[in-house]
Structure formats: structure tokens, C-alpha cells
CSV table of C-alpha atoms in Angstrom, one decimal:
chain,number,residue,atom,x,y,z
A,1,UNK,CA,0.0,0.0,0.0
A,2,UNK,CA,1.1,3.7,-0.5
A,3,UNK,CA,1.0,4.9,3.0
A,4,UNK,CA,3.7,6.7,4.4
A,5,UNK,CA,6.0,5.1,6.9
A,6,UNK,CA,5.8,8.2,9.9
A,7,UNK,CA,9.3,6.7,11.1
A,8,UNK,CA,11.5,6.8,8.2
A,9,UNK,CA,9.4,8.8,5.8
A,10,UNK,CA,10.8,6.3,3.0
A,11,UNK,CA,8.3,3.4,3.3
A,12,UNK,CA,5.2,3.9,1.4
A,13,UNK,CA,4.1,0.4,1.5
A,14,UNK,CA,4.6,-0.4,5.1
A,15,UNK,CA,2.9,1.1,7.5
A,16,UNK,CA,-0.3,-0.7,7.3
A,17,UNK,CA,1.2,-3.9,8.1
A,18,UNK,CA,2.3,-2.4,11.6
A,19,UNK,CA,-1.3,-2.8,13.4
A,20,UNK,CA,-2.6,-5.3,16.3
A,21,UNK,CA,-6.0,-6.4,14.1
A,22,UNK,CA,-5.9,-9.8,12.1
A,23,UNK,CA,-2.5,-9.4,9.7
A,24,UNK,CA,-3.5,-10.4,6.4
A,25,UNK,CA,-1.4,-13.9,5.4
A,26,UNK,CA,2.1,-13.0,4.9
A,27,UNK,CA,2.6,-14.9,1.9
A,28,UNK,CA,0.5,-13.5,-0.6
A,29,UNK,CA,2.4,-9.8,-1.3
A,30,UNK,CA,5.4,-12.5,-1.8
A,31,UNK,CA,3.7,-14.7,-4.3
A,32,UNK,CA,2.5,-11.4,-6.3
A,33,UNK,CA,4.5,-11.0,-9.6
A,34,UNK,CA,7.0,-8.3,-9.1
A,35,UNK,CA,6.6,-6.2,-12.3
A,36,UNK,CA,9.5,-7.6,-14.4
A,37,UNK,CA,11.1,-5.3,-16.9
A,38,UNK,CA,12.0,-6.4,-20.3
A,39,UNK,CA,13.3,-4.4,-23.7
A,40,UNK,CA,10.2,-5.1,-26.1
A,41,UNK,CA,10.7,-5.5,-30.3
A,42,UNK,CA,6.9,-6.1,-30.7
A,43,UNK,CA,4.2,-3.6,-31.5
A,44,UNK,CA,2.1,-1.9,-29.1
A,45,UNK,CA,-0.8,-0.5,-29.5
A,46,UNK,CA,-0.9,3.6,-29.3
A,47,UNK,CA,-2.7,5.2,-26.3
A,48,UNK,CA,-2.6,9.1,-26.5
A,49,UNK,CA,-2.3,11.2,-23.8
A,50,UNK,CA,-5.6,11.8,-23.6
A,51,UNK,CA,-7.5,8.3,-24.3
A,52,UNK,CA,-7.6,6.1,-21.7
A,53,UNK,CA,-9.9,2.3,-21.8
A,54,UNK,CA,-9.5,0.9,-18.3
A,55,UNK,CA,-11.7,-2.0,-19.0
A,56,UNK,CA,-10.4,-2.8,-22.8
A,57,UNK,CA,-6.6,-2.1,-21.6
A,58,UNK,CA,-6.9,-4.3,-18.6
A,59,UNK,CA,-7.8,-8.3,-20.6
A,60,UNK,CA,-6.2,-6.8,-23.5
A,61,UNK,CA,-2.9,-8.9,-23.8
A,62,UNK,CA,-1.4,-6.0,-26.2
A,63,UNK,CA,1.4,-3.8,-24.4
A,64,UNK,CA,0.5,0.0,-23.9
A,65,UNK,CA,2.3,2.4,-25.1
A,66,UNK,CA,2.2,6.2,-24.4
A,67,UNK,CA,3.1,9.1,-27.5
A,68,UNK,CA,2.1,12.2,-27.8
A,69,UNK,CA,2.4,14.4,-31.0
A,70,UNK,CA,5.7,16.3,-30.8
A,71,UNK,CA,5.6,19.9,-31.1
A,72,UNK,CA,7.1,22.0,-28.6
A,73,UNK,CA,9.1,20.9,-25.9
A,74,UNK,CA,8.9,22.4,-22.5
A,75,UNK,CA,12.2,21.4,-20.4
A,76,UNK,CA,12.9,23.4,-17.8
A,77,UNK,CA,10.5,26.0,-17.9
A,78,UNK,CA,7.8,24.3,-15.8
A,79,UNK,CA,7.9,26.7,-12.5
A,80,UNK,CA,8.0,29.7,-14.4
A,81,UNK,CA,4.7,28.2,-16.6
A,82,UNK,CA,3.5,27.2,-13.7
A,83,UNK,CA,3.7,30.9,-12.5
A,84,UNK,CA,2.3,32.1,-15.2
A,85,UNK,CA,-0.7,30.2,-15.2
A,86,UNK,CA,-1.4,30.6,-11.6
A,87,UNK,CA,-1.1,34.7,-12.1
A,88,UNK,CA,-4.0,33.8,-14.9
A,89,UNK,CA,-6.2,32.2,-12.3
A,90,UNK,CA,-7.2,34.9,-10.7
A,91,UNK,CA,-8.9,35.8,-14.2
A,92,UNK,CA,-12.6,37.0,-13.8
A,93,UNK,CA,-14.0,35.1,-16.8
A,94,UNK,CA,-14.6,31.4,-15.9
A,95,UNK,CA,-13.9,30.6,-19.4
A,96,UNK,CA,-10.6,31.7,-19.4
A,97,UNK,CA,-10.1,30.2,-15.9
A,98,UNK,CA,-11.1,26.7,-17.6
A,99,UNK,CA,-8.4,27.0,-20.2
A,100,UNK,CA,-5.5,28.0,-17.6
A,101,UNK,CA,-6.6,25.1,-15.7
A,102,UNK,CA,-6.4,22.8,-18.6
A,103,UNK,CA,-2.5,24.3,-19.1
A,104,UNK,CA,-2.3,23.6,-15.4
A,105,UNK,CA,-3.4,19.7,-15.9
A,106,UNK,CA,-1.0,19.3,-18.6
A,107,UNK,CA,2.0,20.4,-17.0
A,108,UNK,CA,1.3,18.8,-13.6
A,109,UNK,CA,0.6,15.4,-15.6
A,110,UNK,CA,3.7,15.5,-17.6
A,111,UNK,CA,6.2,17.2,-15.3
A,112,UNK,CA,7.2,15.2,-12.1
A,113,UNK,CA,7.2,18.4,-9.6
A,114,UNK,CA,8.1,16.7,-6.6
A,115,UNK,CA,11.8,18.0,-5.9
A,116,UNK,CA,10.5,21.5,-7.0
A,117,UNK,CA,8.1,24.3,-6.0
A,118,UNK,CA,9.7,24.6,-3.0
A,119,UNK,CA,7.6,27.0,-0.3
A,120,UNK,CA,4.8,27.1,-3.1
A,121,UNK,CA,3.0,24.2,-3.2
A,122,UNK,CA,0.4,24.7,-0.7
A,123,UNK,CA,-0.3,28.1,-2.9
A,124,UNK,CA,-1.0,25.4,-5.7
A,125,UNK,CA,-3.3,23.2,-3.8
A,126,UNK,CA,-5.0,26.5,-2.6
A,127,UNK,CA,-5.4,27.8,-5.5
A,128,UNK,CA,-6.7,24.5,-7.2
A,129,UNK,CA,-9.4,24.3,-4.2
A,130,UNK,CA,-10.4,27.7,-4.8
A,131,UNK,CA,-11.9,26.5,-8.4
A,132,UNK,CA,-13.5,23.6,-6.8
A,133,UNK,CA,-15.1,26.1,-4.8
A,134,UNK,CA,-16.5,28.1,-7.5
A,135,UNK,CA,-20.3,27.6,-8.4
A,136,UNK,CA,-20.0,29.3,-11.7
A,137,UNK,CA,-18.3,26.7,-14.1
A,138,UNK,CA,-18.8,22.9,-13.5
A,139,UNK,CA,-16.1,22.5,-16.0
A,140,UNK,CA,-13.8,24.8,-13.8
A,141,UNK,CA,-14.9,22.5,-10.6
A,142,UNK,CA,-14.0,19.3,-12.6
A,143,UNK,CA,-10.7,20.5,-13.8
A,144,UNK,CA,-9.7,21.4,-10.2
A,145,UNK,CA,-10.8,18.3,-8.7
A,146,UNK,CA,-8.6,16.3,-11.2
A,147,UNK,CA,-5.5,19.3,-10.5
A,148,UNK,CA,-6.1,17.8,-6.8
A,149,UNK,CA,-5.5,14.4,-8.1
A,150,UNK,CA,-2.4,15.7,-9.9
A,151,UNK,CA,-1.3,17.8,-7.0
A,152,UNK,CA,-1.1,14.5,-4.5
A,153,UNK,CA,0.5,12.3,-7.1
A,154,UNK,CA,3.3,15.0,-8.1
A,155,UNK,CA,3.9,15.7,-3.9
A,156,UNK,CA,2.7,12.4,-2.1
A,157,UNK,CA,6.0,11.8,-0.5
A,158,UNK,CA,6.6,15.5,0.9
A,159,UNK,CA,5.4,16.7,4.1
A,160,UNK,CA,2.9,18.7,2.6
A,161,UNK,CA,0.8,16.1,1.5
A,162,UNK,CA,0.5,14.4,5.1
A,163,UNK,CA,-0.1,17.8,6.5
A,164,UNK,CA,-3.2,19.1,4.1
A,165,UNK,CA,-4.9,15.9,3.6
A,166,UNK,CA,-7.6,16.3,6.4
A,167,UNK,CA,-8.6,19.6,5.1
A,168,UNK,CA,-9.1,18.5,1.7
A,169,UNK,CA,-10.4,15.1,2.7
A,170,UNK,CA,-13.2,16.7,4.3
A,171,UNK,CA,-13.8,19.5,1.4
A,172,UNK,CA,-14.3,16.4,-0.8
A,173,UNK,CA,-16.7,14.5,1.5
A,174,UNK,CA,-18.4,17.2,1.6
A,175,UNK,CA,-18.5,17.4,-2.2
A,176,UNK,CA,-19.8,14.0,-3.0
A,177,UNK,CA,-23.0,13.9,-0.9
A,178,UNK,CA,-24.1,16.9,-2.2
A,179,UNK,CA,-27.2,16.3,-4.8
A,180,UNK,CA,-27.4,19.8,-5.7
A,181,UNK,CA,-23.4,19.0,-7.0
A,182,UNK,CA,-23.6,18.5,-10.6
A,183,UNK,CA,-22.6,14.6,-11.4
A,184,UNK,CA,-19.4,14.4,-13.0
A,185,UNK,CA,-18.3,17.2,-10.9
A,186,UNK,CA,-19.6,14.9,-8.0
A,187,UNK,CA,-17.6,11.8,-9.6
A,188,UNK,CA,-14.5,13.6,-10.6
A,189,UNK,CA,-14.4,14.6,-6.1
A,190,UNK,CA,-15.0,11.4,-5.7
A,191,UNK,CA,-12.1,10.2,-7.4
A,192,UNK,CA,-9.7,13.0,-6.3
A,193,UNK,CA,-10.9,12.1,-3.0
A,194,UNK,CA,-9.8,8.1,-3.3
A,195,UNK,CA,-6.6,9.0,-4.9
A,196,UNK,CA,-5.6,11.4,-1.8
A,197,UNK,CA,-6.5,8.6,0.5
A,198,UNK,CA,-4.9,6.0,-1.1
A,199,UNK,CA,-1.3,8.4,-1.1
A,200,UNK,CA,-1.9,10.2,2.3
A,201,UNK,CA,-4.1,8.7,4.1
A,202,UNK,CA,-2.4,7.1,7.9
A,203,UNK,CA,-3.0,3.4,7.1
A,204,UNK,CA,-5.7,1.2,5.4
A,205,UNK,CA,-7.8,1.4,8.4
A,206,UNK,CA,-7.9,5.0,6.7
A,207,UNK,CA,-9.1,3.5,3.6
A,208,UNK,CA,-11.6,0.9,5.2
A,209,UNK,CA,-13.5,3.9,6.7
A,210,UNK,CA,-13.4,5.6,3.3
A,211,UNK,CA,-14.2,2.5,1.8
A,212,UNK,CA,-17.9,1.9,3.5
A,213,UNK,CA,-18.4,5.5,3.5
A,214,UNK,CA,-18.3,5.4,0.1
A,215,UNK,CA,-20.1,2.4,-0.3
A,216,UNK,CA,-23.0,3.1,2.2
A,217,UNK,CA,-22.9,7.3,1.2
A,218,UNK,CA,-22.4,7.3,-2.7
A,219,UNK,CA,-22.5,4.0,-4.5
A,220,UNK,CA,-25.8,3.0,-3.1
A,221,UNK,CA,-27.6,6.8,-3.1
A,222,UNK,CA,-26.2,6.7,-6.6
A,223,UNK,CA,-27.5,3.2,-7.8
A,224,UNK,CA,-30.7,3.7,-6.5
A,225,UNK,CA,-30.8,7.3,-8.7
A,226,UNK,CA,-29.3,5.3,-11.8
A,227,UNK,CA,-26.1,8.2,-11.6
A,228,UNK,CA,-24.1,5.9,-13.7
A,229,UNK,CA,-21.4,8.4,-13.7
A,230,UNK,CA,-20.7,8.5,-9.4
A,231,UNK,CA,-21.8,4.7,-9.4
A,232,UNK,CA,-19.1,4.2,-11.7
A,233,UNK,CA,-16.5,6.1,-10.0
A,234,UNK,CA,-17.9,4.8,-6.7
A,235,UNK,CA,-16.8,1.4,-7.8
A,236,UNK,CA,-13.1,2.3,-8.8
A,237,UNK,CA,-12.7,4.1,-5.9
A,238,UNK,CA,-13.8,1.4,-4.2
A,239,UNK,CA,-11.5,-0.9,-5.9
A,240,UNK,CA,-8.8,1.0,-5.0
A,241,UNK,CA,-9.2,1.9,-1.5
A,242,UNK,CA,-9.8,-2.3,-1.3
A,243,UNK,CA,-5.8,-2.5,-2.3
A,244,UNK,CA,-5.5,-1.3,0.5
A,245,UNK,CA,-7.8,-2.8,2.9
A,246,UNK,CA,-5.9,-6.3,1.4
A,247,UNK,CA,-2.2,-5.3,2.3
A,248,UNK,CA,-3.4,-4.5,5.9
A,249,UNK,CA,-6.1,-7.1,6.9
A,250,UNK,CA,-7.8,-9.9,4.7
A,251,UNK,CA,-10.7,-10.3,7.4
A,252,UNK,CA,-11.3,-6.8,7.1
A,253,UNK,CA,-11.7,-6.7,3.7
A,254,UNK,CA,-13.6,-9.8,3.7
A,255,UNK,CA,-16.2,-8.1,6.1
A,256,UNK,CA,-16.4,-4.6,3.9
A,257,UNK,CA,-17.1,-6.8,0.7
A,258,UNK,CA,-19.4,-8.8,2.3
A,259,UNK,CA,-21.2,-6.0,3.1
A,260,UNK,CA,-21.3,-4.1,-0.4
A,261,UNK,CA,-21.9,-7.8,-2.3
A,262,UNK,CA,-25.3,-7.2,-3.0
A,263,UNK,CA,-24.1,-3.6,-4.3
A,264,UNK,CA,-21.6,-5.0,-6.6
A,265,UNK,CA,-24.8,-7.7,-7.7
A,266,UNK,CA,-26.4,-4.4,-8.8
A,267,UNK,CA,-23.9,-2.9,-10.4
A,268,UNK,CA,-23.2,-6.2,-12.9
A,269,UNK,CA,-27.1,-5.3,-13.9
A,270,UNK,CA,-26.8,-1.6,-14.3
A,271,UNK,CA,-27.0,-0.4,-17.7
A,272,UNK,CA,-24.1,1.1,-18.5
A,273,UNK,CA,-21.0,-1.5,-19.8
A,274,UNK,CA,-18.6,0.9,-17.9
A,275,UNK,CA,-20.6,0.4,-14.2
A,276,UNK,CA,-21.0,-3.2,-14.9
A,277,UNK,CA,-16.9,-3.6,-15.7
A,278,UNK,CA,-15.8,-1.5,-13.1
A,279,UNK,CA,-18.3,-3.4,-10.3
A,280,UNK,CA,-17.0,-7.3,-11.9
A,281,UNK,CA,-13.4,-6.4,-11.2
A,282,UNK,CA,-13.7,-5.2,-7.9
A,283,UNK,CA,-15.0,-9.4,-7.6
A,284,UNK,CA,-11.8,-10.7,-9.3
A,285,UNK,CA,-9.8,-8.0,-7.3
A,286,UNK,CA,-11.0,-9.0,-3.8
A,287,UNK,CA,-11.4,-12.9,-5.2
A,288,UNK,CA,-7.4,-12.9,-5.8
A,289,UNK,CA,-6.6,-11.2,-2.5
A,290,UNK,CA,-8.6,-13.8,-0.1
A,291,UNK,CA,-8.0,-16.9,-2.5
A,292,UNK,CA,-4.3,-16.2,-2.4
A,293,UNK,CA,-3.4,-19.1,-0.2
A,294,UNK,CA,-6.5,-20.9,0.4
A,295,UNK,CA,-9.7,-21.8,-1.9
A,296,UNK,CA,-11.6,-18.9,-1.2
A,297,UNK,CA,-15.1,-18.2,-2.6
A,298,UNK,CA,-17.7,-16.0,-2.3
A,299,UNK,CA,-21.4,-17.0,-0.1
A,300,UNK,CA,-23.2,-16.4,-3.6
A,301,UNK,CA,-20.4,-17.7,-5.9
A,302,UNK,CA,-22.6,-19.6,-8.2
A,303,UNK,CA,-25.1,-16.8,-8.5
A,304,UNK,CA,-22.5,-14.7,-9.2
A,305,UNK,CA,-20.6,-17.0,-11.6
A,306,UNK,CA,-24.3,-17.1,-13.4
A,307,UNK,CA,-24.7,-13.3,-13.7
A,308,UNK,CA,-21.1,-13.0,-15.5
A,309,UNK,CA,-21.4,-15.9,-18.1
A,310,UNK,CA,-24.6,-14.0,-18.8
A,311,UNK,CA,-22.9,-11.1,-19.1
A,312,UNK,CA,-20.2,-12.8,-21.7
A,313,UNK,CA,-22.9,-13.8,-24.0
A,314,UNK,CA,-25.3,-10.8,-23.9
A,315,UNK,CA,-26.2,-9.9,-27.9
A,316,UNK,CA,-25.0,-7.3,-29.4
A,317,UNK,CA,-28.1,-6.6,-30.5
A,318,UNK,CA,-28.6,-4.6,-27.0
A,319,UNK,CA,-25.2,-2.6,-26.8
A,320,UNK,CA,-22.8,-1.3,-29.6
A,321,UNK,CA,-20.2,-3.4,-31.1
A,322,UNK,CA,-17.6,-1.9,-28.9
A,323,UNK,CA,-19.2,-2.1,-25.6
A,324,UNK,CA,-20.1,-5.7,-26.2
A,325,UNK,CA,-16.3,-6.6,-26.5
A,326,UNK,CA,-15.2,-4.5,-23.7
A,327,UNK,CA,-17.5,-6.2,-21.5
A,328,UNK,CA,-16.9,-9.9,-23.0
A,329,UNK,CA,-12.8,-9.1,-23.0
A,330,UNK,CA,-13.4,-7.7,-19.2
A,331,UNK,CA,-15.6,-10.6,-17.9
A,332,UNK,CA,-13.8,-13.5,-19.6
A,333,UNK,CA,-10.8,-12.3,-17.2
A,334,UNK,CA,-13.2,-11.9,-14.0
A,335,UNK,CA,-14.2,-15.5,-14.5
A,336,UNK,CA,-11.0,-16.8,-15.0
A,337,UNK,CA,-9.8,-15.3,-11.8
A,338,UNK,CA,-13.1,-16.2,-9.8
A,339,UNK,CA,-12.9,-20.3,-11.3
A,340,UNK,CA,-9.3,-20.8,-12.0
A,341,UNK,CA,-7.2,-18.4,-10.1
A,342,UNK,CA,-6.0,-17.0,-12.8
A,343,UNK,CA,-4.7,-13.3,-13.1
A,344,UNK,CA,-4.4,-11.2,-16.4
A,345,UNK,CA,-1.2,-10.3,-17.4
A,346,UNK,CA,-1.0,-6.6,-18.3
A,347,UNK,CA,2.3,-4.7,-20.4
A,348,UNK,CA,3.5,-1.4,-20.3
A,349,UNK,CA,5.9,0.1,-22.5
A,350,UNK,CA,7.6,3.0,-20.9
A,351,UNK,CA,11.1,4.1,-22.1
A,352,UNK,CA,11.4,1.1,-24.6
A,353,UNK,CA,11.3,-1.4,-22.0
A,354,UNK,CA,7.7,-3.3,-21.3
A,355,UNK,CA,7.2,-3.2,-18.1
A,356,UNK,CA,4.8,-6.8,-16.6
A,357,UNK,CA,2.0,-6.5,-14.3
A,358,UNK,CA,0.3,-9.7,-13.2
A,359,UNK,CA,-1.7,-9.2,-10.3
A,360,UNK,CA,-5.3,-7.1,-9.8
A,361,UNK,CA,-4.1,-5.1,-7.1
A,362,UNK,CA,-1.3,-4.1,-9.5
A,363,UNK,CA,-3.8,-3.4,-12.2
A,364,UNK,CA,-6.7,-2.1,-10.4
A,365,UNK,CA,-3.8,0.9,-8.8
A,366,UNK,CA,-2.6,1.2,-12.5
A,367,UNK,CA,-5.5,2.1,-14.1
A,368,UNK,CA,-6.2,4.7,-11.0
A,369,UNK,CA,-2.9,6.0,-11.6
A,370,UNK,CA,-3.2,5.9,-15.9
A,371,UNK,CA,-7.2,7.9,-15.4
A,372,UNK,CA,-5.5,10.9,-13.1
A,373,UNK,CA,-1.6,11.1,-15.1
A,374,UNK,CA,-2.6,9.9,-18.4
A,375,UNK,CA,-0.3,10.4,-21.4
A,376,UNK,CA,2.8,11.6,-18.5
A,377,UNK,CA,2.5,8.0,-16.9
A,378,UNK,CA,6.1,7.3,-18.3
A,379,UNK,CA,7.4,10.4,-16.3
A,380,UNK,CA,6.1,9.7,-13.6
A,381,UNK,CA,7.2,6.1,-13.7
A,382,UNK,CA,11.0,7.6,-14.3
A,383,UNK,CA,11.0,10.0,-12.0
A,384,UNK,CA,8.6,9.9,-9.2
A,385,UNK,CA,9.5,7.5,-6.1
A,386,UNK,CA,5.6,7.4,-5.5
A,387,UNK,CA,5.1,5.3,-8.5
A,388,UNK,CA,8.0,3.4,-8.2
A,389,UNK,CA,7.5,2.3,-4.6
A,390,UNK,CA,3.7,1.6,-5.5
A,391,UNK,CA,4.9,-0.9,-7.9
A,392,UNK,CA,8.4,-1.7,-7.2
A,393,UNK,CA,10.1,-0.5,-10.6
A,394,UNK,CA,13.0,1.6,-11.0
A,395,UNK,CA,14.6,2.8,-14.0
A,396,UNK,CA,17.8,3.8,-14.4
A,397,UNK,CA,17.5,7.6,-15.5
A,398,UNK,CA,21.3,8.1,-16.0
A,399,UNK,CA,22.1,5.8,-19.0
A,400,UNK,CA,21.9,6.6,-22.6
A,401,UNK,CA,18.7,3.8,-23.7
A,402,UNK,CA,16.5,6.3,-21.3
A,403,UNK,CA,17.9,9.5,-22.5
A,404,UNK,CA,17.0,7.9,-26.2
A,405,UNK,CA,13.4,6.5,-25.1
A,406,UNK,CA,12.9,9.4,-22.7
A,407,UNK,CA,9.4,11.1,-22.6
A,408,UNK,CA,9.2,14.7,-23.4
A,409,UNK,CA,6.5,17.0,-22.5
A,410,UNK,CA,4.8,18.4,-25.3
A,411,UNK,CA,2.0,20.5,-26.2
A,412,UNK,CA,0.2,21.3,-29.4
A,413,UNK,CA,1.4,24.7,-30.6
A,414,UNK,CA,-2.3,26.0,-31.3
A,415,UNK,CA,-2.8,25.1,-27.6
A,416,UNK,CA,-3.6,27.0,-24.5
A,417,UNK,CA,-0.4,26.2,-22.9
A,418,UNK,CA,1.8,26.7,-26.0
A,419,UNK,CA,0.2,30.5,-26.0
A,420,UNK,CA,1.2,30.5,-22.6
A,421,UNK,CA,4.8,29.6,-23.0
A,422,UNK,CA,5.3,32.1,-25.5
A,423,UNK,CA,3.4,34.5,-23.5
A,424,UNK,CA,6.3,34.0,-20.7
A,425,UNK,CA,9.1,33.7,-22.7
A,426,UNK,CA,7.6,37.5,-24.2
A,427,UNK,CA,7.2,38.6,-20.5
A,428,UNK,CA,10.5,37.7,-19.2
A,429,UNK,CA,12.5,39.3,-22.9
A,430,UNK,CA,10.4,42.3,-21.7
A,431,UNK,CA,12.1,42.4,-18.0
A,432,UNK,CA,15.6,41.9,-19.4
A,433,UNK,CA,15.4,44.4,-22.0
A,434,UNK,CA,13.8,47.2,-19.8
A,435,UNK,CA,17.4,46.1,-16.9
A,436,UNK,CA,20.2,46.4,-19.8
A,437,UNK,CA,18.2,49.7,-22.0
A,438,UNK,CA,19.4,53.1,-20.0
A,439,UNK,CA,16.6,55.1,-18.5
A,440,UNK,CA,15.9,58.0,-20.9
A,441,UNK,CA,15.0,60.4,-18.4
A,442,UNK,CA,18.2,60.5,-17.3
């Protein structure tokens, strides 16, 4: 788990293991498939920066790989952007807000800011909840909330994230119950909210108590409403906080799903594809993590087992070609997990090497990771000790195969952020020119 270890401050995985319930069995985070690096010479399917199919990429035995269309490079100049863009904030027209905040995303998804911003990254997350508090835009709100996301995977191993996760904890709570909240403003807090848990939060008996708030507060309010948007969300934020939950104590996590198993029933009959993938792999996920060392299954298993198969050979007639084989693709693995033990085995190109994960707990933090970074995954990966401690991969940053394969931050030059660069680089030839020409009053 991604918890941070209060002693040494260098232990993100620890800390939830050091607690006098039930310990979960110690050999199953040992039998989990380290992620194994290898150089790969095959093709990989393209996944752009901005396109991102959790339930397709997770049975899909393909490797992903991340481009982006190379225009401008940034470098360096990410504070002083940064800057920039947080001067522009304070803008009076919410559309112009929403397009500095999309320039904000970008460069907090593809820039690892971690060993920077030093004595201004509390300004950042204020600024970023100052949006979310704006009533005005809903596209402002939602771009904030995922800048919140951003802000705890770029800092999640400084101080600052322990220190300010309460306060925004409790902003977000506050968010997702509200029904006068517009929906995918509702579901975007809701994941910013799991995501902050999941890096800051004390231990997983943190994430069980965010776990059946979520389930009794938002999944069920929002099943019961047919929200497929926070229903979906509330599963894979459910899914995640469960990673948790499994690291620190396997009869906890057996009691939470047992409690939210008829919820999880209900979300395999929803109507949207997305609600029903999301809800079957939280089964396989929670399957995996009690079946590790003994034959575990479920009190309903063979109603459950039922519901799936039906879902594999539902007609198309009912759903569109593509939803149809993202659902098959996504159950077929479910079931395999559920009858045979069996885990998917997921690749990731990053920096020329693929990179294996073979575990749902692996996968299910991956795809919460891949939905908040997106096309600056591979940065992060390189450069970000979060990442690397939540899935035990480091790259070597030094040699000459990374500096080849290395992923660059780049922007459309049409785009709000390119105008922005040029915008500073015109500022700051402004400020030299006015110190070096002579005053003419003189």
C-alpha cells in the first residue's frame, strides 16, 4: 500500500502492516508477480495522452504504449509556466479560468514536480481548491478536482501532502453527498478524494473507513438514482481503497465486501458496460486477494458466476459493437480469476522497456494511476518514487537507452499552454530588455 511510513518517511508500502488487528497472510504480497522489466521488439498498441480504456486495456494482452504528437518541448521551464498560469487564475471570466486550468493539468501530468516548487506548493493546492469552490463553471470545478489528483501524485512523498490531507479530505466529502453537485463534478471529487486517501491517508484502516463511507454514502444513493457516472467512479474508488484494505487485513476486507456484495450484484445489472466492468473487477480483485493461499469463494459464488457468463454472451443486439467486447474481453478475465485463479497479465511500454504487471491489485492501482496522469505516466514512472514504490520498478535515468526513449513533455502549438509559454518567454525578454536599455529620463 502507499501509506507513508511516519518513522523513516521512506516506506510507502509499510505502515499498514504495523497494526494489532488480524494481519492479512504473509505470503501473498510474496507470491505477487514483481513487475519484471523487459526491452520489447513487438508492436504496441498507441494510447494518446488523452485516451484512456481501463476495461479494454486491462484483458487486452497487447502492451501499452504512451506518444504524444511532438511539437514544442517544455524542459525546464515548468515553474515559471506554472507561474504564469497561476497569475492567470485569478482571471474574472470562468472561461478563461477553464483553459488556464487545462494548461495547469497538462504540466502537472507530464512534469514530475516533486523535488520542485519549494515554499509554493500549498499556494498550488489553494489555489486548485479555490476553483473547486466556485459555483460558476462545472467544468472549472472538474478541472480542479482532477488538479487535486495531480497535486497529491506530483507531492505524495513530501510533508505537505500528510499535513493538508484532512482539510481536503473533508472538502471532498463534503462534495460527493451533495445532490445539488452537478454529477461528474460529484464523480471527478470522488475520485480526487480516493486518490488522496490512497497516497496520504495514515493506514488502510484510513481507507476501510473511506471505503464503507463510500459504499453506504455514494454507490448506493447513486444506484438507486441510476447516476451511472458516481456509481461508476464509486466502484473504482472502491476498488482502489480495497488494495489497500488487502495489504493490511484480509478479514477486514472480507467483512467490507461482504457488506457491499449485493451492491456489486447491482452494479453487474446496471445499464451502462462501464458500471458493470468496473463493479465485476472489484469481484476478481477481492477474489485474488482472499484466494491467495487458500480456496476462497464468495457465499453467492454460483449466482454470481451465473450473472457473468450471462454477461459474456449478452447480444449485441442490445449494446454497440464496442461495448459488447469490452464487457466480454473484461468478464472472460473476472471469471478466469473467480474459477481458475488466474490473473491477467497486463504490459506497459515506458522508455522502450515493457514493463509486466500480473496481479489485480497491480492493475486495479494502475488504471487509478493511468485515469489521473494519463499520457505523463512514463514520467512519472522515471521519476517519481511514489510510482515506483507503489509498484516496485525503478529505472535507471542516468544511461543513454532512457535518455533515447525518454518522454518529453509536449503540447500542441495551437494550444492553450503553448500561448502560454510564448506568452512568458515575451514577458520575461520584456524584463531583461527594460534592466540592460538606459533610463531615458536620465
Amino acid at each position: 500500500m502507499t501509506r507513508r511510513n511516519r518513522d523513516s518517511g521512506s516506506g510507502l508500502l509499510r505502515s499498514a502492516l504495523n497494526s494489532s488487528r488480524v494481519p492479512s497472510s504473509a505470503g501473498r504480497t510474496s507470491q505477487r508477480d514483481t513487475p519484471q522489466l523487459q526491452y520489447s521488439q513487438q508492436a504496441s498498441r498507441d494510447v494518446s495522452d488523452d485516451e484512456f480504456d481501463d476495461a479494454a486495456s486491462t484483458a487486452s494482452s497487447d502492451a501499452w504504449v504512451m506518444n504524444e504528437d511532438e511539437h514544442i518541448e517544455i524542459g525546464d521551464e515548468w515553474e515559471s509556466l506554472l507561474d504564469t498560469a497561476l497569475d492567470a487564475l485569478g482571471e474574472k471570466r470562468a472561461a478563461a479560468r477553464e483553459k488556464t486550468l487545462q494548461s495547469i493539468l497538462r504540466l502537472m501530468a507530464h512534469t514530475y514536480m516533486g523535488d520542485g516548487l519549494e515554499g509554493r506548493r500549498v499556494m498550488l493546492l489553494e489555489a486548485l481548491r479555490r476553483s473547486v469552490r466556485s459555483t460558476k463553471s462545472h467544468v472549472e470545478q472538474e478541472r480542479a478536482l482532477h488538479g487535486i489528483s495531480l497535486w497529491f501524485v506530483n507531492f505524495g512523498t513530501q510533508d505537505e501532502a500528510e499535513s493538508e490531507f484532512a482539510s481536503v479530505s473533508e472538502q471532498l466529502r463534503v462534495m460527493v453527498v451533495d445532490p445539488a453537485c452537478d454529477s461528474q463534478v460529484r464523480a471527478q471529487a470522488l475520485g480526487a478524494l480516493g486518490v488522496a486517501n490512497f497516497i496520504a491517508g495514515a493506514d488502510f484502516r484510513d481507507a476501510a473507513e473511506l471505503a464503507q463511507f463510500v459504499h453506504t454514502r455514494v454507490l448506493d444513493p447513486a444506484l438507486e438514482s441510476r447516476d451511472m457516472s458516481v456509481a461508476r467512479q464509486a466502484f473504482s474508488t472502491l476498488g482502489l481503497l480495497l488494495t489497500v484494505v488487502a495489504d493490511g487485513d484480509s478479514l477486514l476486507l472480507e467483512n467490507i465486501f461482504d457488506a457491499s456484495f449485493d451492491s456489486h450484484m447491482r452494479g453487474l445489472r446496471a445499464d451502462s458496460v462501464d458500471v458493470r466492468v468496473a463493479a465485476a473487477q472489484n469481484f476478481a480483485l477481492v477474489h485474488s486477494a482472499l484466494g491467495a493461499d487458500t480456496d476462497y469463494a464468495f457465499d453467492s459464488q454460483d449466482e454470481l458466476i451465473g450473472m457473468l457468463e450471462m454477461l459474456q454472451h449478452e447480444s449485441s443486439k442490445r449494446l454497440g459493437k464496442r461495448d459488447i467486447s469490452v464487457q466480454r474481453t473484461a468478464v472472460r478475465e473476472v471469471l478466469r480469476t473467480i474459477e481458475d485463479s488466474s490473473a491477467p497479465e497486463l504490459k506497459l511500454n515506458l522508455h522502450g522497456r515493457l514493463v509486466r504487471f500480473g496481479d489485480w491489485t497491480r492493475i486495479v492501482r494502475l488504471q487509478a494511476f493511468r485515469r489521473v496522469v494519463g499520457g505523463g505516466l512514463p514520467v512519472h514512472f522515471a521519476r517519481n518514487e511514489l510510482l515506483q514504490d507503489v509498484f516496485e520498478v525503478k529505472f535507471d535515468t542516468t544511461g543513454d537507452d532512457f535518455a533515447r526513449n525518454r518522454a518529453r513533455m509536449v503540447v500542441n502549438p495551437n494550444s492553450e499552454l503553448a500561448k502560454m509559454r510564448t506568452r512568458d518567454i515575451r514577458r520575461r525578454r520584456d524584463a531583461r530588455r527594460d534592466e540592460l536599455l538606459p533610463d531615458l529620463d536620465d
